[in-house]
Each structure stands twice: as structure tokens, then as C-alpha cells.
């Protein structure tokens, strides 16, 4: 998309107005015709736009537009960052399709990322040793196959996912809850620098913005929005990983989760996602690729699942399932099997890619 420098600067200015989020900015541009036209519009016209009112209109009029935009561009220039608008090269295409894509994304790092196969890997900042290992191994394996790993640069699962992708020689994207020129957490400085060199740092927040608690839920919707799916490795009953999963479900993205021990509080949230049918259980990268029906993106090799298809064909559940989803209770009645046995068989079939799960404990045959 061709965008003049003046229009991009007007978009940057709107993103700096207090009380204006992506939705209200979109309403202003739709009503006025362009971002530049917003600043030239009569105050009465702005106040009449739904969701704007006198307070936000006053903020728009009081903004020292030229000075603030100049400051942002100078800060960006100092660290090699650039501003991207939806539709421009480098703006994640899946993010553009979401309900409220940021009107401005600040980008640092590789300019040739295509985001063809982005997958988010998220979870708790306080993982178990197994959780950290699962995040690293999954990211490394997917990175070797050509996937771009998306996460939030936080301690724990996020950092392990970024490192796995980088160690695989793959691409990774960190989406921040602060300005793209702010390293947070500071202890991840070396990892931050590696991502700038080999992947990308993205943020919708102004340059120089410090990390605030309210920023991170907003950040999480971008992690899910730019990805084909979200993998929750470990998550407590409450936390950012579950927030990202909720956003993913709202955005019609696939959600996956690693199962954890029943007594592990670090897996309580991710286990609940699986139990509720909101996340598909996975154990490795093959399970992700099965769901998306992808091939090894680097070598073109088909993924080998290591399961004899004849054994799956002989399963009585395969015989009664079709492309039309069926509830697990109906499957129990049709097969005459005990519910526990049905659950075990469905899990095995799901892991081998023969069956897919939908919310509400419904299942359908994939082949």
C-alpha cells in the first residue's frame, strides 16, 4: 500500500493521543477520509463521531503534533526502527485481518520476514524445568521446519521459545508491551539483541513507552492476532498465557496446549483449556503440523507421524465418525465403549491426526 510520509506522520500522531485506541482511530479516519484530515476537521464534526466526544476532541486539538511526531521519528532513527501501517510491506498480514489492528506498528530487525507460517508459543514466567524444555524443543523443531516463532520476550516460556527458534537458525518475533526501543525485562537484553539481528521486534506502543501492567493484555492480542495458532506450554489458572489463548479463540485462531501433571499448578490453566475442548492437546511439532496439514517448509519432506494407518482404520471410532462433528456422548452410544475408553481412543486418534476436536467435546474425522 502506498502511504505518503505526511499520512504516516498523521497516523503516528493519532496513536499518541490519550484515550484513542485502534477502534476510535479507525472511526475517525472513516469519518474524515484520512488521518491528516482528522487534524484539519472542525471540532464539532469530531465531537459528533461516535466514541470521540469533547474530551478526546480536546486531546486531539491540544497535541503538539509536529514536535511529538518528530520526537518519535528521532527515537526510532536512533535504534533503526521504522513505522508500519496496515497493508504496508512488513506489517503482519494476519494481524491486519483482526478486529482492531494497530494503525501503527514500530518494527526493529529483519525487513524481509514474510510471516508465511507464524505460530505463537506462550506460557508462564515461572515454568517448570519440563515446561521450559518443551517450549525450547517445540520452537527449535518448528524453526527448523520454516515456521516463524512469535512470543512476548517475557521470562520463562517466552524466552525459551525465542531461544529455540534462534538456535535452530529460524526466525522469531517478539511483541512488546513497551516501546520498541525499551528492553524489558532488562535481563533479556542479549536475547533482545539476537532477535533484532535474526528476527523482529514489534510494538504498537510509542517509542520510549515504559512497560505498564495494562499494556500487556493489549500486547497479547497482537501475539495471537499475527499467528496461525497459539501454543500454551504451561499456564497457571490466571496469567498472560490464558489471556492470549482467549484472544486467539476470539480471533478464530487454533489453540494448542501441552498436558501437564494434574498436581502441577504451572499446568492448571493449560490443562483446563484441554479439558474444556478449547485447546488441542499436542506433544511435539508433528502434532502442530498435522493440524495445519503442512509439510517441512525447509526441505519439502512430509512429516512422518510414525503410526500405522491400518491400526487407526480398525478403530471402531473411525468407523462411525465422519466430517460432521459428533459429541463424545453420541460416540459412546454408537460404539458401545466405556466413556473412559472412548476418551483414550479419541486422544490417540487426535494425536495421530486422524481426528480433530472442536469446542464442546465434539469430534470429526479428518480423512
GROMACS .gro file of C-alpha atoms in nm, residues 65 119 217 255 361:
model
    5
   65UNK     CA    1   0.165   1.717   1.663
  119UNK     CA    2   0.298  -1.973   1.532
  217UNK     CA    3  -0.310  -0.772   2.771
  255UNK     CA    4  -0.520  -2.306   2.025
  361UNK     CA    5  -1.635  -3.213   2.323
   0.00000   0.00000   0.00000
